[in-house]
Amino acid sequence: MAVCVATTPASWFSLLLLAACYSLCSCVHADGKNVKSLFVFGDSYADTGNRDPLDESLNIFWKKPYGSTWPGHPTGRASNGRVFTDFFAAHIGVKTPPAYRVVQDEVKMHPKLRHLRSSIAGGVNFAYAGSGIFPTFGPKIPTISAQIDQFRAILRERSVCISDSSTALLVVAGNDYTIYGLSPKNESLANFTGRVVSGIIDSLKALHKLGFNKLAVTNLEPFGCFPAATAPSNYRICNETSTQESRLHNKLLASRIRGLKPILPKADITILDLDRAFSHALQGYFKHSRYQWKSCCQQKENGQCGAVDAKGNALYSVCPDPNEAFFWDTVHPTDSGWNSVAKILFS
Ligand SMILES: *[C@@H]1O[C@H](CO)[C@@H](O)[C@H](O)[C@H]1NC(C)=O
Ligand SMILES: *[C@@H]1O[C@H](CO)[C@@H](O)[C@H](O)[C@H]1NC(C)=O
Ligand SMILES: *[C@@H]1O[C@H](CO)[C@@H](O)[C@H](O)[C@H]1NC(C)=O
């Protein structure tokens, strides 16, 4: 069953559009089958270029050496190549959906509804690096609920079809916890975790209400295996204390999602277990790599991956073969890191 939403300023015209929905809407192929689509919400693990490349306060992932392995230049992805969205899209058999920023630019250039419909029929990626359930690194970074509002606006103003062949992917990798770690503690971690998980549950409910029956949501990767957490042991072991924090979130998320099933009987919610996949990839495929626990793109003093000084000298160094490393920078996997995570999740 396909739900089509098409509105224009003239209400008689929108009624006409609704009446003729099946022939006009891009959600149904000529053969009567629904068009598969993927709509993505989340953070840097999922963002494929939503940050403004011209905004110096936001464009670090638009700088070299990001994108150096694939496609050979920066694309706004926080990796040397592809990110989780690319692998997830391939897994469900769709193209990586365009970034919302690109869709907005296209609307400005071609304001015709028909053009927009064809460009977003396969979905849109709203994920924005740095995002979280709560506000994180400043007002320019839309929260997950702000991203869902952007989607709601597309539904309301334009023509998008959500059907049983549509999937919503929600990727929340932990920016909220970074902010929590940096802030004065006015509440316990357990309580804060409860609020983050509630935010994820509310987002899933909102997406289901907007028409998605197929929903996929990530849990948290093991925080104690990030390069900064393994460095004190000379890159030998993950910090279990730190990993317990992400696992507390994961346990609560799993239990709250089980609780959703009776309330939302039509919702098919998959948890994408990044905890297991990161752990297995790090201890498996990357076990014998010199870069098992280390970032490939290492910051130099006062620098970061992608940063240069006033003379243009790199404030970072890059390992000889990025495919050997699981982590590209301090928190983001390499293309080959995501590839092995995807193999573990989807095989
Ligand atoms: C703790 O502080 C944050 C940010 O200042 C605020 O959003 C949150 O509601 C506070 N929590 C409690 C329990 O007061
Ligand atoms: C604990 O979390 C709940 C929501 O889950 C919130 O309403 C409450 O303010 C929090 N309390 C404290 C003391 O942090
Ligand atoms: C492990 O992480 C915890 C919490 O993040 C921190 O307090 C502790 O110092 C870390 N241990 C080591 C050996 O780095």
PDB file of C-alpha atoms and ligand atoms in Angstrom, residues 184 186-187 191 195, ligand 1:
ATOM      1  CA  PRO A 184      29.286  19.951  33.984  1.00  0.00           C
ATOM      2  CA  ASN A 186      23.916  18.013  36.516  1.00  0.00           C
ATOM      3  CA  GLU A 187      22.509  14.523  36.025  1.00  0.00           C
ATOM      4  CA  ASN A 191      19.559   9.272  33.657  1.00  0.00           C
ATOM      5  CA  ARG A 195      16.760  10.606  27.898  1.00  0.00           C
TER       6      ARG A 195
HETATM    7  C1  LIG B   1      21.134  19.405  32.592  1.00  0.00           C
HETATM    8  O1  LIG B   1      21.650  20.445  31.795  1.00  0.00           O
HETATM    9  C2  LIG B   1      21.255  20.398  30.455  1.00  0.00           C
HETATM   10  C3  LIG B   1      21.993  21.466  29.701  1.00  0.00           C
HETATM   11  O2  LIG B   1      22.278  22.568  30.477  1.00  0.00           O
HETATM   12  C4  LIG B   1      19.728  20.526  30.350  1.00  0.00           C
HETATM   13  O3  LIG B   1      19.318  20.444  29.016  1.00  0.00           O
HETATM   14  C5  LIG B   1      19.096  19.401  31.139  1.00  0.00           C
HETATM   15  O4  LIG B   1      17.697  19.508  31.120  1.00  0.00           O
HETATM   16  C6  LIG B   1      19.626  19.410  32.562  1.00  0.00           C
HETATM   17  N1  LIG B   1      19.097  18.244  33.249  1.00  0.00           N
HETATM   18  C7  LIG B   1      18.544  18.303  34.445  1.00  0.00           C
HETATM   19  C8  LIG B   1      18.059  17.007  34.992  1.00  0.00           C
HETATM   20  O5  LIG B   1      18.416  19.323  35.044  1.00  0.00           O
END
